[in-house]
Structure formats: structure tokens, C-alpha cells
XYZ file of C-alpha atoms in Angstrom:
666
model
C -118.814 125.376 -221.103
C -116.897 128.660 -221.890
C -112.785 128.162 -221.171
C -110.187 130.196 -219.711
C -106.741 131.041 -220.632
C -104.078 130.325 -218.188
C -103.495 133.699 -217.206
C -107.404 134.052 -216.573
C -107.220 131.035 -214.490
C -104.296 132.386 -212.656
C -106.002 135.526 -212.041
C -108.847 133.838 -210.625
C -106.483 131.898 -208.205
C -104.974 134.927 -207.053
C -108.511 136.433 -206.228
C -109.616 133.654 -204.481
C -106.584 133.606 -202.370
C -107.250 137.414 -201.441
C -110.845 136.365 -200.538
C -109.607 133.644 -198.266
C -107.115 135.785 -196.971
C -109.942 138.429 -196.128
C -111.897 135.608 -194.601
C -109.313 134.563 -192.177
C -108.847 138.191 -191.450
C -112.901 138.304 -190.160
C -112.039 135.040 -188.637
C -108.990 136.253 -186.152
C -111.141 139.053 -185.380
C -114.332 137.195 -183.980
C -111.757 134.847 -182.224
C -109.799 137.713 -180.634
C -112.948 139.334 -179.502
C -115.545 138.245 -177.057
C -118.154 139.718 -179.368
C -118.878 139.572 -183.138
C -117.302 142.636 -184.745
C -119.980 144.607 -187.313
C -118.540 144.758 -190.903
C -116.522 147.403 -191.034
C -117.294 150.076 -194.116
C -114.070 149.469 -195.372
C -114.804 145.803 -195.771
C -117.866 146.628 -198.065
C -115.925 149.006 -200.380
C -113.087 146.246 -201.235
C -116.293 144.195 -201.813
C -117.935 146.659 -204.309
C -114.390 147.166 -205.645
C -114.130 143.276 -206.500
C -117.783 143.050 -208.088
C -116.917 146.125 -210.480
C -113.836 144.286 -211.397
C -115.504 141.060 -212.463
C -118.346 142.731 -213.972
C -115.695 144.709 -216.306
C -113.627 141.460 -216.982
C -117.055 139.237 -217.812
C -117.472 141.566 -220.982
C -114.429 140.254 -222.459
C -113.420 136.916 -223.639
C -110.073 135.692 -224.493
C -110.870 135.308 -228.125
C -112.006 139.250 -228.585
C -108.966 140.356 -226.698
C -105.925 141.595 -228.185
C -102.014 141.071 -227.324
C -102.480 144.670 -226.074
C -105.592 144.238 -224.604
C -104.096 141.448 -222.360
C -100.823 143.592 -221.513
C -103.345 146.393 -220.322
C -105.445 144.142 -218.357
C -102.156 142.682 -216.713
C -101.077 145.565 -215.546
C -104.823 146.781 -214.324
C -105.501 143.039 -212.617
C -101.738 143.589 -210.860
C -102.414 146.629 -209.592
C -105.666 145.861 -208.003
C -104.542 142.781 -206.357
C -101.676 144.660 -204.953
C -104.246 146.833 -203.597
C -106.525 143.941 -202.490
C -103.379 142.395 -200.767
C -102.424 145.731 -198.940
C -106.042 146.166 -197.789
C -105.905 142.548 -196.276
C -102.468 143.254 -194.292
C -103.559 146.227 -192.811
C -107.154 144.642 -191.932
C -105.419 141.811 -190.138
C -102.987 144.543 -188.664
C -105.692 146.474 -187.588
C -107.584 143.983 -185.929
C -104.222 142.856 -184.238
C -103.703 146.378 -182.840
C -107.547 146.653 -181.533
C -107.165 143.118 -180.015
C -103.335 144.455 -178.074
C -105.446 147.635 -177.036
C -108.414 145.648 -175.515
C -106.378 143.142 -173.819
C -104.224 146.118 -172.130
C -107.522 147.346 -170.427
C -108.822 143.659 -169.505
C -105.463 142.729 -167.922
C -105.402 146.273 -166.238
C -101.895 147.086 -167.347
C -102.604 150.837 -166.748
C -103.094 150.666 -163.025
C -99.513 149.709 -162.519
C -97.766 153.152 -162.945
C -94.337 153.478 -162.964
C -93.767 149.933 -162.272
C -95.468 148.845 -165.263
C -92.650 147.296 -166.898
C -91.733 144.659 -163.917
C -95.348 143.733 -163.247
C -97.479 140.583 -163.874
C -99.802 141.737 -165.798
C -97.269 143.564 -168.074
C -95.811 140.370 -168.621
C -99.289 138.628 -169.089
C -100.095 141.271 -171.648
C -96.691 141.149 -173.715
C -96.436 137.286 -173.923
C -100.514 137.439 -175.488
C -99.586 139.958 -177.931
C -96.271 138.480 -178.990
C -98.399 135.202 -179.689
C -100.915 137.555 -181.712
C -97.933 138.483 -183.689
C -96.199 135.075 -183.814
C -95.765 135.672 -187.778
C -94.748 138.876 -187.923
C -92.742 139.471 -184.051
C -91.121 142.605 -185.787
C -94.679 144.410 -185.060
C -94.992 143.556 -181.498
C -92.588 146.472 -179.814
C -94.996 148.557 -182.058
C -98.275 147.643 -181.381
C -97.438 147.832 -177.563
C -96.231 150.730 -177.934
C -99.154 152.306 -180.089
C -101.635 150.628 -176.653
C -99.238 152.296 -174.584
C -99.325 155.694 -176.120
C -102.966 155.511 -176.295
C -103.320 155.281 -172.426
C -100.443 157.678 -171.737
C -99.561 159.575 -174.112
C -96.359 160.341 -176.015
C -94.503 162.430 -173.761
C -95.720 160.211 -170.623
C -94.621 157.097 -172.180
C -91.297 158.061 -173.437
C -90.491 159.348 -169.567
C -91.371 156.160 -168.278
C -89.031 154.333 -170.670
C -86.440 156.721 -169.829
C -87.075 155.616 -166.146
C -87.339 151.857 -167.344
C -83.726 151.870 -168.900
C -81.959 152.909 -165.834
C -83.050 149.776 -164.300
C -81.197 146.557 -166.028
C -84.296 144.463 -164.619
C -86.459 146.646 -167.411
C -83.791 148.029 -169.506
C -84.141 145.533 -172.307
C -87.970 145.880 -172.787
C -87.674 149.701 -172.645
C -85.315 149.470 -175.657
C -87.381 147.742 -177.481
C -90.587 149.810 -176.768
C -88.403 152.983 -177.285
C -87.902 151.203 -180.699
C -91.648 150.641 -181.033
C -92.455 153.850 -180.320
C -89.819 155.620 -182.923
C -90.890 153.121 -185.657
C -94.652 154.389 -185.181
C -93.665 158.109 -185.034
C -91.889 157.215 -188.623
C -94.712 155.364 -190.075
C -97.228 158.246 -188.991
C -94.929 160.827 -191.014
C -93.768 162.471 -187.859
C -90.856 164.988 -188.233
C -88.247 165.760 -186.053
C -89.616 168.951 -185.097
C -93.189 167.354 -184.753
C -91.600 164.628 -182.100
C -89.777 168.089 -180.670
C -93.298 169.583 -179.938
C -94.915 166.171 -178.740
C -92.651 165.836 -176.102
C -93.068 169.427 -175.052
C -89.411 170.002 -175.232
C -89.961 173.621 -176.800
C -91.426 174.186 -172.880
C -88.074 173.406 -171.189
C -85.958 176.531 -172.561
C -82.638 176.796 -172.194
C -82.815 173.513 -170.273
C -83.467 171.025 -173.057
C -80.197 169.210 -172.794
C -81.067 168.812 -169.039
C -84.289 166.824 -169.541
C -84.479 163.416 -169.871
C -86.486 163.281 -172.965
C -84.018 165.497 -175.021
C -81.934 161.933 -176.017
C -85.474 160.259 -177.327
C -86.150 162.846 -179.861
C -82.085 163.217 -180.745
C -82.221 159.322 -181.438
C -85.433 159.796 -183.426
C -83.769 162.601 -185.679
C -80.808 160.542 -186.042
C -82.733 157.369 -187.001
C -84.755 159.939 -189.538
C -81.174 161.281 -191.038
C -78.531 158.790 -190.421
C -76.233 160.656 -192.999
C -76.083 164.302 -191.339
C -78.265 163.929 -187.968
C -76.413 166.563 -186.240
C -76.953 169.301 -188.962
C -80.641 168.443 -188.621
C -80.957 168.674 -184.737
C -78.465 171.891 -185.148
C -81.042 173.548 -187.805
C -83.969 172.666 -185.696
C -82.597 173.936 -182.425
C -81.220 177.122 -184.156
C -84.838 177.796 -184.777
C -85.795 178.112 -181.214
C -82.466 179.669 -179.819
C -79.982 182.381 -180.237
C -76.325 181.594 -180.919
C -75.685 182.957 -177.471
C -77.978 181.116 -175.922
C -77.877 177.622 -177.858
C -74.300 177.879 -177.613
C -74.240 178.135 -173.487
C -76.594 175.096 -173.728
C -74.216 173.206 -175.608
C -71.463 174.097 -173.313
C -73.454 173.055 -170.801
C -74.238 169.494 -172.423
C -70.499 168.387 -173.494
C -69.556 166.684 -170.162
C -73.044 164.830 -170.087
C -73.342 161.334 -170.463
C -76.446 161.087 -172.397
C -76.032 164.067 -174.844
C -72.322 164.809 -174.375
C -71.518 163.178 -178.259
C -74.057 165.068 -179.791
C -73.073 168.363 -177.653
C -69.476 168.438 -179.072
C -70.757 167.644 -182.647
C -73.192 170.734 -182.400
C -70.226 173.138 -181.139
C -68.573 171.890 -184.457
C -71.369 172.621 -186.956
C -72.117 176.175 -184.871
C -68.171 177.297 -184.946
C -68.088 176.114 -188.499
C -71.338 177.990 -189.340
C -70.170 181.325 -187.765
C -66.964 180.847 -189.627
C -69.051 180.550 -192.996
C -70.906 183.790 -191.765
C -67.544 185.791 -191.694
C -68.015 186.270 -187.727
C -64.720 187.468 -186.387
C -62.859 186.475 -183.261
C -63.912 189.937 -181.766
C -67.429 189.273 -182.753
C -68.125 185.995 -180.847
C -65.832 187.444 -177.592
C -68.443 189.923 -177.392
C -71.335 187.502 -178.076
C -70.422 185.413 -175.152
C -69.598 188.850 -173.126
C -66.334 187.549 -172.358
C -65.540 191.418 -172.995
C -67.465 192.215 -169.271
C -65.972 189.420 -167.453
C -62.997 191.169 -165.821
C -61.199 189.216 -163.381
C -63.524 186.269 -164.002
C -62.733 185.409 -167.594
C -60.836 182.755 -167.095
C -63.350 181.071 -165.178
C -66.129 181.737 -167.969
C -67.164 178.251 -169.140
C -67.946 180.299 -172.795
C -64.114 180.763 -172.711
C -63.463 177.395 -174.121
C -65.827 177.753 -177.035
C -64.174 180.695 -177.852
C -60.745 179.073 -177.501
C -61.854 176.710 -180.074
C -63.154 179.580 -182.365
C -59.823 180.945 -182.439
C -58.209 177.560 -183.068
C -60.664 176.915 -186.237
C -59.252 180.045 -187.633
C -55.720 178.698 -187.365
C -54.676 181.392 -184.995
C -53.399 181.192 -181.100
C -56.050 181.725 -178.930
C -53.630 182.254 -175.734
C -51.753 184.987 -177.608
C -55.113 186.980 -178.066
C -56.239 186.456 -174.750
C -53.144 187.468 -172.897
C -53.514 190.644 -174.823
C -56.910 191.205 -173.820
C -56.213 190.377 -170.381
C -53.238 193.409 -170.378
C -55.916 195.492 -170.865
C -56.890 194.953 -167.291
C -54.060 194.098 -165.609
C -50.187 194.693 -165.397
C -47.497 192.417 -165.672
C -47.391 191.812 -162.195
C -51.098 191.421 -161.706
C -51.246 189.277 -164.261
C -48.795 186.860 -162.987
C -50.914 186.991 -159.723
C -53.960 186.076 -161.397
C -52.514 183.409 -163.341
C -50.751 181.986 -160.429
C -54.305 181.721 -158.597
C -55.899 180.246 -161.956
C -53.333 177.392 -161.877
C -54.158 176.365 -158.432
C -57.871 176.003 -159.997
C -58.994 172.411 -161.596
C -61.369 174.381 -163.666
C -58.678 176.734 -165.239
C -55.507 175.455 -164.683
C -54.629 174.795 -168.245
C -55.502 177.893 -169.778
C -53.443 179.653 -166.836
C -50.581 177.320 -167.895
C -51.045 178.058 -171.386
C -51.519 181.857 -170.406
C -48.194 181.673 -168.765
C -46.298 180.284 -171.487
C -47.382 183.129 -173.711
C -46.257 185.498 -170.816
C -42.740 183.855 -170.772
C -42.184 184.149 -174.354
C -42.924 187.667 -174.163
C -40.769 188.434 -171.395
C -37.781 186.745 -173.218
C -38.582 188.295 -176.654
C -38.331 191.717 -174.403
C -35.186 190.429 -173.422
C -36.303 190.241 -168.963
C -33.543 188.485 -167.352
C -34.192 186.363 -163.959
C -33.319 189.220 -161.758
C -35.528 191.630 -163.826
C -38.404 189.357 -163.317
C -37.621 188.757 -159.825
C -38.017 192.725 -159.121
C -41.090 192.844 -161.364
C -42.749 190.433 -159.255
C -41.711 192.451 -156.376
C -40.092 188.945 -154.691
C -37.297 191.552 -153.855
C -39.859 193.156 -151.121
C -40.811 190.006 -149.440
C -38.605 189.531 -146.765
C -38.575 186.320 -144.271
C -41.910 185.210 -146.415
C -40.390 185.061 -149.964
C -40.494 181.290 -150.095
C -44.125 181.217 -149.153
C -44.560 183.737 -151.723
C -46.819 181.625 -154.517
C -44.983 184.088 -157.023
C -42.095 182.338 -156.203
C -42.939 179.576 -158.292
C -43.619 181.757 -161.440
C -40.123 183.252 -161.205
C -38.702 179.431 -160.372
C -40.484 178.483 -164.124
C -38.955 181.348 -165.954
C -35.578 180.956 -164.923
C -35.526 177.221 -165.313
C -36.955 178.210 -169.028
C -33.762 180.441 -169.691
C -31.819 177.309 -168.755
C -30.281 178.724 -165.663
C -30.329 177.093 -162.072
C -33.072 179.083 -160.354
C -32.156 177.533 -156.636
C -28.529 178.936 -157.041
C -29.960 182.106 -158.147
C -32.242 182.454 -155.322
C -29.770 181.482 -152.996
C -27.223 184.233 -154.150
C -30.072 186.712 -154.045
C -31.392 185.600 -150.219
C -27.761 185.649 -149.087
C -27.396 189.262 -150.084
C -29.970 189.960 -146.982
C -29.392 187.012 -144.849
C -26.906 184.987 -142.990
C -26.389 181.599 -143.124
C -28.204 180.427 -139.763
C -31.220 182.694 -140.823
C -31.396 181.222 -144.407
C -30.837 177.466 -142.880
C -33.802 178.001 -140.365
C -36.023 179.514 -143.362
C -35.284 176.390 -145.585
C -35.798 173.847 -142.818
C -39.347 175.574 -141.739
C -40.214 175.488 -145.437
C -39.500 171.643 -146.062
C -42.128 170.950 -143.405
C -44.741 172.574 -145.371
C -46.393 170.471 -148.576
C -46.672 174.107 -150.017
C -43.004 174.651 -149.953
C -41.199 171.594 -149.286
C -39.857 170.948 -152.472
C -38.227 174.628 -152.627
C -36.671 174.245 -149.368
C -35.552 170.939 -150.133
C -33.658 172.246 -153.151
C -32.215 175.339 -151.368
C -30.636 173.485 -148.886
C -29.025 171.214 -151.379
C -27.711 174.216 -153.077
C -26.392 175.470 -149.865
C -24.453 172.224 -148.628
C -22.884 172.042 -152.338
C -21.959 175.515 -152.150
C -19.862 174.898 -148.730
C -18.609 172.141 -150.008
C -17.305 173.847 -153.049
C -16.021 176.597 -151.007
C -13.899 174.305 -148.846
C -15.903 174.892 -145.409
C -14.788 172.500 -142.677
C -17.242 170.940 -140.400
C -16.299 173.536 -137.442
C -16.514 176.447 -140.044
C -20.073 175.197 -140.812
C -20.767 174.759 -137.409
C -20.018 178.366 -136.502
C -22.059 179.744 -139.880
C -24.861 178.293 -138.404
C -24.137 179.668 -134.905
C -25.093 176.114 -132.974
C -22.765 176.819 -130.107
C -25.401 179.162 -128.719
C -27.535 176.716 -128.086
C -25.860 174.734 -125.358
C -26.780 171.327 -123.929
C -29.979 171.435 -126.217
C -28.061 171.543 -129.251
C -29.169 168.239 -130.739
C -32.740 169.659 -130.192
C -31.985 172.831 -132.505
C -34.070 172.841 -135.606
C -30.967 173.316 -137.506
C -28.880 170.469 -136.312
C -29.953 168.267 -139.297
C -28.404 170.917 -141.749
C -24.615 170.152 -140.010
C -25.217 166.486 -139.368
C -25.882 166.104 -143.092
C -22.964 168.390 -144.060
C -20.743 166.116 -142.026
C -21.957 163.034 -144.025
C -21.093 164.797 -147.339
C -17.659 165.693 -145.884
C -16.978 162.255 -144.692
C -19.606 159.630 -144.633
C -17.634 156.866 -143.209
C -16.436 158.996 -139.878
C -19.348 161.349 -139.472
C -19.832 160.577 -135.948
C -16.189 161.155 -135.099
C -16.297 164.449 -137.076
C -19.329 165.420 -135.354
C -17.520 164.358 -131.659
C -14.531 166.141 -132.444
C -16.365 169.511 -133.231
C -18.472 169.513 -130.223
C -15.560 168.563 -127.997
C -13.582 171.581 -129.379
C -16.376 173.734 -128.451
C -17.739 172.205 -125.250
C -15.145 169.842 -123.898
C -15.828 166.558 -122.454
C -17.932 167.678 -119.692
C -19.730 169.688 -121.791
C -20.117 166.540 -124.675
C -21.296 164.703 -121.548
C -24.045 166.918 -120.435
C -25.115 166.940 -124.050
C -25.511 163.345 -124.203
C -27.148 163.244 -121.012
C -29.862 166.061 -122.437
C -29.953 163.911 -125.748
C -30.772 160.756 -124.229
C -34.022 161.844 -122.691
C -35.396 163.085 -126.091
C -37.021 160.532 -128.192
C -35.737 162.187 -131.452
C -32.259 162.901 -129.860
C -31.508 159.813 -128.336
C -29.647 157.503 -131.362
C -27.458 160.783 -131.615
C -26.535 160.985 -128.356
C -25.389 157.549 -128.245
C -23.504 157.705 -131.220
C -21.707 160.920 -129.336
C -21.480 158.984 -125.990
C -19.387 156.245 -128.213
C -17.122 158.617 -129.543
C -16.871 159.931 -125.799
C -16.026 156.728 -124.430
C -13.688 156.119 -127.426
C -11.872 159.254 -126.804
C -11.213 158.346 -123.273
C -9.556 154.767 -124.394
C -12.426 152.765 -122.929
C -12.382 149.409 -124.156
C -15.326 146.791 -124.471
C -14.928 145.166 -121.039
C -14.887 149.034 -119.246
C -18.393 149.678 -120.721
C -19.648 146.393 -119.834
C -18.782 147.380 -116.320
C -19.887 151.001 -117.075
C -23.186 149.735 -118.253
C -23.711 147.424 -115.091
C -23.965 144.228 -117.778
C -21.435 142.220 -115.139
C -24.268 142.736 -112.796
C -27.636 140.907 -114.684
C -25.969 137.711 -114.768
C -27.614 135.488 -117.162
C -30.297 138.300 -117.593
C -28.068 140.565 -119.128
C -29.552 139.694 -122.570
C -32.893 141.380 -121.661
C -31.109 144.728 -120.767
C -31.725 147.714 -123.242
C -27.712 148.922 -122.360
C -26.721 145.376 -124.402
C -27.584 147.257 -127.716
C -25.487 150.063 -126.573
C -22.489 148.154 -125.579
C -22.358 145.846 -128.755
C -22.420 149.070 -130.980
C -19.625 150.491 -128.790
C -17.454 146.973 -129.151
C -18.374 146.873 -133.005
C -16.983 150.500 -133.355
C -14.238 149.910 -131.698
C -13.314 146.924 -133.981
C -14.205 149.047 -136.652
C -11.074 151.182 -136.110
C -8.758 148.908 -134.902
C -9.193 145.214 -136.444
C -7.184 144.082 -133.217
C -9.908 145.272 -130.762
C -11.835 142.117 -129.783
C -15.162 141.560 -131.263
C -18.393 141.640 -129.284
C -18.712 137.860 -129.229
C -15.518 136.834 -128.711
C -15.570 139.362 -125.694
C -18.345 137.286 -124.386
C -17.140 134.016 -125.054
C -14.405 134.992 -122.882
C -16.478 136.248 -120.090
C -18.773 133.431 -120.296
C -17.303 130.743 -121.867
C -17.817 129.556 -125.837
C -20.408 126.998 -125.219
C -21.884 128.322 -122.361
C -22.466 131.356 -124.034
C -24.167 129.554 -127.247
C -26.271 127.769 -124.840
C -27.512 131.260 -122.986
C -28.490 132.497 -126.292
C -30.452 129.714 -127.222
C -32.359 129.978 -124.085
C -32.780 133.684 -124.148
C -34.262 133.247 -127.638
C -37.201 131.338 -126.259
C -37.859 133.762 -123.433
C -37.545 136.693 -125.627
C -40.303 139.269 -124.611
C -39.336 142.526 -126.696
C -38.995 142.638 -130.538
C -36.030 144.943 -129.451
C -34.451 142.376 -127.441
C -34.839 139.542 -130.121
C -33.105 141.433 -132.759
C -30.171 141.478 -130.228
C -30.240 138.125 -129.291
C -30.615 136.998 -133.038
C -27.517 139.284 -134.125
C -25.105 137.775 -131.489
C -26.358 134.102 -132.067
C -25.696 134.775 -135.927
C -22.202 136.302 -134.997
C -21.346 133.190 -133.234
C -22.477 130.852 -135.965
C -20.343 132.841 -138.374
C -17.536 132.135 -136.340
C -18.083 128.460 -136.130
C -18.653 128.481 -139.993
C -15.892 130.140 -140.986
C -13.735 127.868 -138.691
C -15.713 124.661 -140.841
C -17.316 123.362 -137.472
C -20.234 120.819 -138.928
C -23.430 120.672 -136.745
C -21.826 116.930 -135.522
C -19.154 118.695 -134.495
C -20.914 120.943 -132.563
C -22.816 118.396 -130.896
C -19.615 116.676 -129.847
C -18.123 119.574 -128.842
C -20.930 120.645 -126.489
C -21.073 116.812 -124.537
C -17.372 117.190 -123.794
C -18.389 119.681 -121.155
C -21.034 116.974 -119.914
C -24.852 116.556 -120.472
C -27.136 119.644 -120.812
C -30.538 119.479 -122.381
C -29.572 123.097 -123.545
C -27.454 121.324 -126.298
C -30.381 120.625 -128.412
C -31.449 123.583 -129.250
C -27.993 125.080 -129.968
C -27.430 122.475 -132.261
C -30.811 122.779 -134.163
C -30.496 126.474 -134.594
C -27.069 125.673 -135.643
C -28.281 123.016 -138.423
C -30.678 125.464 -139.976
C -28.393 128.356 -139.917
C -25.917 126.124 -142.124
C -28.408 124.896 -144.594
C -29.379 128.643 -145.384
C -25.644 129.541 -145.515
């Protein structure tokens, strides 16, 4: 019997393994299909190749072969073995793919339409395919994607995957299948341009980035070219679109959630390509036809791309842009255009930048605040000046000059209007959101000027011509301005100051009429009450007089519910403020009702209160009485004993309990 070398035995073992693998492949094929598959041409070819190899090997023996022959034969054998193994692998994959395709049809997966990935049929199919590829699970997505492409086609399948990825229930499987689809394209040797045509993206024209299939194409190009995908995408697009069209497409896509990041990279590449080609700033300005936009220049979506190109060249785009705009507008017209553009969210940023350049130019030209005031024709606006949108431009410029625009504006306005007219203008301006801030600032400067010039309360009363308003003076639109000035003059005694001036111009009877009218108006009632108190004080009336005047003495124990009680307490408190010897409200009420009885009345009234206003007044009175007791070091026990001295009264318990709570908190 012939002997074989160890090398020959190992080769035989390898060949036997390959034959066994091929046999298994056939078995898998038979088991996976209902009918027996006929031998494939590839099988016979592999058999002939193998027999030829064995015939050649039988011509040699180990003794006759030289070492060089062994090495050469080893290389030939290894190469052949690799081919055989790959053939077996391909055969196995081919059989599994055929099984995947057949299962797709048998399970009628194709009948589920756009609900494909959520169907029961699809789930069964996916599960079975996964079992067939148990040893190579990474091939499941590619096998399924291949079957789906055979049924739907590349474009339709890609569209289905995009839709499915938007649904959280099918997002994961759709993403896996998309990766399988991309892998199949790569295995088939398809270039980015091939897939571009495969997905029919060339039919989309300028709306390329709007199609949901564009991101899939970009993902594939990125997969193929991980180092510079942007450049490859840009190169592909440049073959199809002109510079102008591509630039517009990129601008339109920059805010897209799907392709925005890629669009920004493409813009960067395009700008740098223009730079390398020596394109000038004017070249790009004309390329985008910005020179033909006229008044709509700032609204052009291409303007920002041009600005980016100027930035790339290290120049200030807003300097250049203002020069171009100046060819169409005079300074006044340009300022008006910028004011309007600042109100538009899309052009606000550019308009602000252009305004900064305009201010810089005015400063360089030595233009003063007055110069620009006249340049903007604010001196011709009359009563509507505060509504003029150009006023904000002038205020901003004056502020840039480190001057107070409101002081200068007030000085200019005083050349044409009296204080009364200006005050009415400022008050009206404060009621509008558009002019409110300016009106408020001018009003503040006006008060400051009156103070610095030593104007008295009576002086300003006359300046504002309030004496012309008669009994309705408190309803005047500018009453609040005079009232604010009084507070600045003497915050603690503003009410007294008000009364003194009114009494000077109207007398007691006139002030009484003003109070009567004021008490009928919701907005003037509080001021009317304060004036009334000042009128009583000037007449020397004490708390007892007003208690009777307000007819509280006729209410009995129900006087707590009278709205007049609040007025009386306020007046008595005011008297005590100016004269500490004047008894406070609690002292006067205790004198009228008795200390303990008043406490009981307050306790009962607290339980029967029906309005929030009355509740506050009663709580205020009880608080005042309890503070007096606490200051006198009266304990709850001492209070209880004192109340019992007047005999048993079921109301006592409520008072004592309230006082216990008060002491605990204080």
C-alpha cells in the first residue's frame, strides 16, 4: 500500500471537509424546499475542477517531489482550497437567499402594503429567516432587504423604510433593513452616483433635499466615504446643478432636521471652492442676482450665503452691503428701511448689523444728535413724533454718543409745546406697547426737570393747567402726573400737599364738590377719600365728630358691617399720625363700647363676616387691641380673669382663644 506524507494527509482532510460542506449545502437546500433542487452548473464545474486536481496529484509521489515542488504544490493547493471554500460559502448563501425569497411569497408578506413592518406575516417571515441564518445573524438584514427589493424595487423599498422609521413601533426593524439595503448596494459595487439614479433622485430637480429619499443616498455616500463624505456628495451634486441652483438648494435645506447638518457642510465646501476659483464678492453677489433685488434685498434667502462668503474673505459684509444699499437709498430712506427690517424676525439680525455700520459712519462724519434728528425729519413730525418708528433710531444713536436721548428730546419738544400738552402726549404714549417705554422715560425726565428747577406743587399745578378741569379734576388724564410729583416733593405728606393746593384754587366748598364727584368713580374713589380726610382735618374734626358724621353711631353693634368704618379708621389713624396725643381707633372704640365688650363684639363679628373687605377691617381692629394688651403684658389667663369680672358671657371663650393664638405667633 502506498504511503502518504503528513502534508498529503492534511490536504486530504481539507478536501474531505470541503466535500462534506458541499454535501451539507445540498442537504440544507433540500430541507428548506418542498421539491428536490436539480444540480446546478456551478456544482458540476466544481466537481470537474476537483477531479482534475486529483488526477494531477496522482502523477506525483512524495519520494519523487523536491522541496521546491512541495512548496509550489502547497501554494496551488491552498489557492484551490480557498476557491472551493468560497464556492461552498456562496452556495450556502445562495440557497439561504432562495429560501428567504420563497418564504416571502409563501407567507404572502407582499400583500401587506405600507403596513408591511407591523404585520403578522412579516413577523413570521423575519423569525424564520433568522433561524435559517442562525450561524450568521449579521446576514439577516441583507437577505431580507434583498427579498424586499426583488418585490418592491430599490426606490419603493427605500420610501417604505423612511415612512416606517417615523413610527416608533417599526423604527428599529426599518433601520436594520436600511442598513441591509446599503450593505447590498455596497456588495453589488454600486457607487454613490449609481444609487442616486437607482432612487430616481435625478428626477427631483431643485427639490432634491425635500424628498425623503435624499438622506438615504447621503447615508450611503457617507458609508462608502467615511473620511470625506461631504466632498463626494458635493462633487456628485455639482455635476447636476449650476452654482446658483445648488446654492439655493443648500440654503433651503439648512433648516431641515433631516439634511440640515449636511447642507451646512455643503455650503462650506461650495464657498471654499468659489474662493479657490478666485470668484470675487461681486461675482457671487451677481450670481445670486442680489443686484436685482432692490428693496427686497434684505428678504432674499441668498443674502446670508453672500455674507458668509464675504466673512470667509476676512472682510466686513455689512460695510459692503451698506454701500450697495446706499446706491438705492438716501440716508433717511435707508434708515426707514432698516427700521422696518428690524421688525421682521427673518431680517432683524442683518438690519441691526447694518444700523451699527450706519451709526459708525455718522460718527465718522461728525453728525451730532441734532444733525441726525433733522436728517430723520423728526423735527417735522408734530404731535405724532412719539409714534414715529424713526424715533427709536435717533434714540439709539444718541445713546451711542453717550448722551441722554430723553433729555435732548424733551428739550427739543419744549421748543414747540407747553408742559400741559407734552404731559398729555407722554401719558397717551405710556398706554401703548409700542411707545410705552419712551413715554415713561420722558415723563421721568420731566419730573426730574421740575424738581431740579425748584418747581412747587402749585407751580406744576398751573403748568399742567389742572385748574381748568373743575369738579372732574381727579379724572383728568394728567392728574396722576401731578400726584406723582407731589410724592417726589414730600412722600410722607403728599395728601396734605394736594389738599392745600386744591383748597387754594377751589376753596373748601370746591374741594367738597371734587370729593363728591370722585366718590362716584371707581378709579377716583381712593383719592377722593384721602382729600375728604384732609378736608375734615382742616376743619378741626376729631374722630368722634366723623363717627357721627358717617352715622356709625346709629348702626349699633352692626357698625362693623358698614363701609364707612374703613373711612373712619383711616381718618383716626391719620389724626394720630400728625398728633400723637390724638387717641387711636381702638382707644376711641373702647371708650364708646367698653374694652371687654368691644373685644366680644369683634369676636362675634369675625364669625359673621360676609365680605372680604369687612373681614380685613375687623382683623385690623382685633390686631390693634391685642397689640395693646401684649404691650401691657396681659397674659391669656389674665384676660380670662378680667373678662369674668363682668360676669359670665359665652362670647368670652372666643376672645380668649383668639388671643392665645395671637400671643403664640408674637
